[in-house]
Amino acid sequence: MSATACAHLSAISTVKGPAKRECLECVKIGSNWVHLRTCQECGVTLCCDNSPNRHATKHARASHHPVIASAEPGERWLYCYPHDAFAEY
Ligand SMILES: [Zn+2]
Ligand SMILES: [Zn+2]
Ligand SMILES: [Zn+2]
């Protein structure tokens, strides 16, 4: 973790990964996604901002869950919405 990491990011000791490699909400509506993100508060996996439905960001705003992790293979980073902060792990 970098020295500039926010309190949300530095509070995370174990990063939650995706239970399934799919966007929970896109599957319900039969839509597609580009990349997947996992909410570090509740563990739900949703789609990124390059996806048409941007479910991860909608979830973060609606639920006030601050931090997501990339659910893409080989990517190891976290992002905090309220602080607009990235951290690799
Ligand atoms: Zn934060
Ligand atoms: Zn989605
Ligand atoms: Zn959540």
Coordinates of N, CA and C and ligand atoms in Angstrom, one line a residue:
M1 N 0.8 -1.2 0.0 CA 0.0 0.0 0.0 C 0.9 1.3 0.0
S2 N 0.5 2.2 -0.8 CA 1.3 3.5 -0.8 C 0.9 4.3 0.4
A3 N 1.8 5.3 0.6 CA 1.6 6.2 1.8 C 0.4 7.1 1.6
T4 N 0.0 7.3 0.4 CA -1.2 8.2 0.1 C -2.5 7.4 0.2
A5 N -2.5 6.1 0.4 CA -3.7 5.3 0.4 C -4.7 5.9 1.5
C6 N -6.0 5.9 1.1 CA -7.0 6.4 2.0 C -7.3 5.4 3.1
A7 N -8.0 5.8 4.1 CA -8.4 5.0 5.2 C -9.2 3.7 4.8
H8 N -10.0 3.9 3.8 CA -10.8 2.8 3.3 C -9.8 1.7 2.8
L9 N -8.9 2.1 2.0 CA -8.0 1.2 1.3 C -7.1 0.5 2.3
S10 N -6.5 1.3 3.3 CA -5.6 0.8 4.2 C -6.3 -0.1 5.3
A11 N -7.6 0.0 5.4 CA -8.4 -0.9 6.3 C -8.5 -2.3 5.7
I12 N -8.3 -2.5 4.4 CA -8.5 -3.8 3.8 C -7.3 -4.7 4.0
S13 N -7.5 -5.8 4.7 CA -6.4 -6.7 4.9 C -6.5 -7.9 3.9
T14 N -7.7 -8.4 3.7 CA -7.9 -9.5 2.7 C -8.8 -9.0 1.6
V15 N -8.3 -9.1 0.4 CA -9.1 -8.6 -0.8 C -10.1 -9.7 -1.2
K16 N -11.3 -9.3 -1.3 CA -12.4 -10.3 -1.8 C -12.3 -10.4 -3.3
G17 N -12.3 -11.7 -3.7 CA -12.3 -12.0 -5.2 C -13.7 -12.3 -5.6
P18 N -13.9 -12.5 -6.9 CA -15.2 -12.8 -7.5 C -15.6 -14.2 -7.1
A19 N -16.9 -14.4 -6.7 CA -17.4 -15.7 -6.5 C -17.7 -16.4 -7.8
K20 N -18.2 -15.6 -8.8 CA -18.3 -16.0 -10.2 C -17.8 -15.0 -11.1
R21 N -17.3 -15.4 -12.2 CA -16.7 -14.4 -13.1 C -17.8 -13.9 -14.1
E22 N -18.8 -13.2 -13.5 CA -19.9 -12.6 -14.2 C -20.5 -11.4 -13.4
C23 N -21.1 -10.5 -14.1 CA -21.8 -9.4 -13.4 C -23.2 -9.8 -13.0
L24 N -23.4 -9.8 -11.7 CA -24.7 -10.3 -11.2 C -25.9 -9.6 -11.8
E25 N -25.8 -8.3 -12.0 CA -26.9 -7.5 -12.6 C -27.1 -7.7 -14.1
C26 N -25.9 -7.8 -14.8 CA -26.0 -8.0 -16.3 C -26.6 -9.3 -16.6
V27 N -26.3 -10.3 -15.8 CA -26.8 -11.7 -16.0 C -28.4 -11.6 -15.9
K28 N -28.9 -10.9 -15.0 CA -30.3 -10.8 -14.7 C -31.0 -10.1 -15.9
I29 N -30.4 -9.2 -16.6 CA -31.0 -8.4 -17.7 C -30.5 -8.9 -19.0
G30 N -29.6 -9.9 -19.1 CA -29.2 -10.4 -20.3 C -28.2 -9.4 -21.1
S31 N -27.5 -8.6 -20.3 CA -26.6 -7.6 -20.9 C -25.2 -8.2 -20.9
N32 N -24.3 -7.4 -21.5 CA -22.9 -7.8 -21.6 C -22.0 -6.8 -20.7
W33 N -20.8 -7.2 -20.4 CA -19.9 -6.3 -19.7 C -18.5 -6.4 -20.3
V34 N -17.7 -5.5 -19.9 CA -16.3 -5.4 -20.4 C -15.3 -6.0 -19.4
H35 N -15.3 -5.4 -18.2 CA -14.5 -5.9 -17.1 C -15.3 -6.0 -15.8
L36 N -14.8 -6.8 -14.9 CA -15.5 -7.1 -13.7 C -14.8 -6.5 -12.5
R37 N -15.6 -6.0 -11.5 CA -15.1 -5.4 -10.2 C -15.8 -6.1 -9.1
T38 N -15.1 -6.3 -8.0 CA -15.7 -6.9 -6.8 C -15.8 -5.9 -5.7
C39 N -17.0 -5.6 -5.2 CA -17.2 -4.7 -4.0 C -16.5 -5.3 -2.8
Q40 N -15.7 -4.5 -2.1 CA -15.0 -5.0 -1.0 C -15.8 -4.9 0.3
E41 N -16.9 -4.3 0.3 CA -17.8 -4.3 1.4 C -18.7 -5.5 1.5
C42 N -19.4 -5.8 0.4 CA -20.3 -6.9 0.4 C -20.0 -8.1 -0.5
G43 N -18.9 -7.9 -1.3 CA -18.4 -9.0 -2.1 C -19.1 -9.3 -3.4
V44 N -20.1 -8.4 -3.8 CA -20.8 -8.6 -5.0 C -19.8 -8.2 -6.2
T45 N -19.9 -9.0 -7.3 CA -19.1 -8.7 -8.5 C -20.0 -8.1 -9.6
L46 N -19.6 -6.9 -10.1 CA -20.4 -6.2 -11.0 C -19.4 -5.6 -12.1
C47 N -20.0 -5.0 -13.1 CA -19.3 -4.5 -14.3 C -18.7 -3.1 -14.1
C48 N -17.6 -2.9 -14.9 CA -16.8 -1.6 -14.8 C -17.5 -0.5 -15.6
D49 N -16.8 0.7 -15.5 CA -17.3 1.9 -16.2 C -17.2 1.8 -17.7
N50 N -16.4 0.9 -18.3 CA -16.4 0.7 -19.7 C -17.5 -0.1 -20.2
S51 N -18.3 -0.7 -19.3 CA -19.4 -1.6 -19.6 C -20.6 -0.7 -19.8
P52 N -21.6 -1.1 -20.6 CA -22.8 -0.3 -20.9 C -23.5 0.1 -19.6
N53 N -23.6 -0.8 -18.7 CA -24.5 -0.6 -17.5 C -23.7 -0.1 -16.2
R54 N -22.4 -0.1 -16.2 CA -21.6 0.4 -15.1 C -22.2 0.1 -13.7
H55 N -22.5 -1.2 -13.6 CA -23.1 -1.6 -12.3 C -22.3 -1.5 -11.1
A56 N -21.0 -1.6 -11.2 CA -20.1 -1.5 -10.0 C -20.2 0.0 -9.4
T57 N -20.2 1.0 -10.3 CA -20.2 2.3 -9.9 C -21.6 2.7 -9.3
K58 N -22.7 2.2 -10.0 CA -24.0 2.4 -9.5 C -24.2 1.8 -8.1
H59 N -23.7 0.6 -7.9 CA -23.7 -0.1 -6.6 C -23.0 0.7 -5.6
A60 N -21.8 1.2 -5.9 CA -21.0 2.0 -4.9 C -21.8 3.3 -4.5
R61 N -22.4 3.9 -5.5 CA -23.1 5.2 -5.2 C -24.3 4.9 -4.4
A62 N -25.1 3.9 -4.8 CA -26.4 3.6 -4.1 C -26.2 3.0 -2.7
S63 N -25.2 2.2 -2.5 CA -25.0 1.4 -1.3 C -24.0 2.1 -0.4
H64 N -23.2 3.1 -0.9 CA -22.2 3.8 -0.1 C -21.1 2.8 0.3
H65 N -20.8 1.8 -0.6 CA -19.7 0.9 -0.4 C -18.5 1.5 -1.1
P66 N -17.5 1.9 -0.4 CA -16.5 2.8 -1.0 C -15.5 2.1 -1.9
V67 N -15.1 0.8 -1.7 CA -14.0 0.2 -2.3 C -14.3 -1.0 -3.2
I68 N -13.8 -1.0 -4.5 CA -13.9 -2.1 -5.3 C -12.5 -2.6 -5.6
A69 N -12.4 -3.9 -6.0 CA -11.2 -4.5 -6.5 C -11.4 -5.0 -7.9
S70 N -10.4 -5.0 -8.7 CA -10.5 -5.6 -10.1 C -10.8 -7.1 -9.9
A71 N -11.7 -7.6 -10.6 CA -11.9 -9.0 -10.6 C -11.4 -9.7 -11.9
E72 N -10.5 -9.0 -12.6 CA -9.9 -9.5 -13.8 C -8.6 -10.3 -13.4
P73 N -8.5 -11.4 -14.1 CA -7.3 -12.3 -13.9 C -6.0 -11.4 -14.1
G74 N -5.1 -11.5 -13.2 CA -3.8 -10.8 -13.3 C -3.8 -9.4 -12.9
E75 N -5.0 -8.8 -12.6 CA -5.0 -7.5 -12.1 C -5.2 -7.5 -10.6
R76 N -4.3 -6.7 -9.9 CA -4.3 -6.7 -8.5 C -4.4 -5.2 -8.0
W77 N -5.5 -4.6 -8.0 CA -5.7 -3.2 -7.6 C -7.0 -3.0 -6.9
L78 N -7.0 -2.0 -6.1 CA -8.2 -1.6 -5.4 C -8.5 -0.1 -5.8
Y79 N -9.8 0.3 -5.7 CA -10.1 1.7 -6.0 C -11.2 2.1 -5.0
C80 N -10.9 3.3 -4.4 CA -11.9 3.9 -3.5 C -12.6 5.1 -4.2
Y81 N -13.9 4.9 -4.2 CA -14.8 6.0 -4.9 C -14.7 7.3 -4.1
P82 N -15.0 7.4 -2.8 CA -15.0 8.7 -2.2 C -13.7 9.5 -2.3
H83 N -12.6 8.7 -2.3 CA -11.3 9.4 -2.3 C -10.7 9.4 -3.7
D84 N -11.3 8.8 -4.7 CA -10.7 8.6 -6.0 C -9.3 8.1 -5.9
A85 N -9.1 7.1 -5.1 CA -7.7 6.6 -4.8 C -7.6 5.2 -5.3
F86 N -6.4 4.9 -6.0 CA -6.0 3.6 -6.4 C -5.0 3.0 -5.5
A87 N -4.9 1.7 -5.3 CA -3.8 1.1 -4.6 C -3.6 -0.3 -5.2
E88 N -2.4 -0.7 -5.5 CA -2.1 -2.0 -5.9 C -1.8 -2.8 -4.7
Y89 N -2.0 -4.1 -4.8 CA -1.7 -5.0 -3.7 C -1.0 -6.2 -4.1
Ligands
ZN1 ZN -11.3 6.1 0.8
ZN2 ZN -23.3 -5.2 -15.1
ZN3 ZN -21.2 -3.6 -2.0

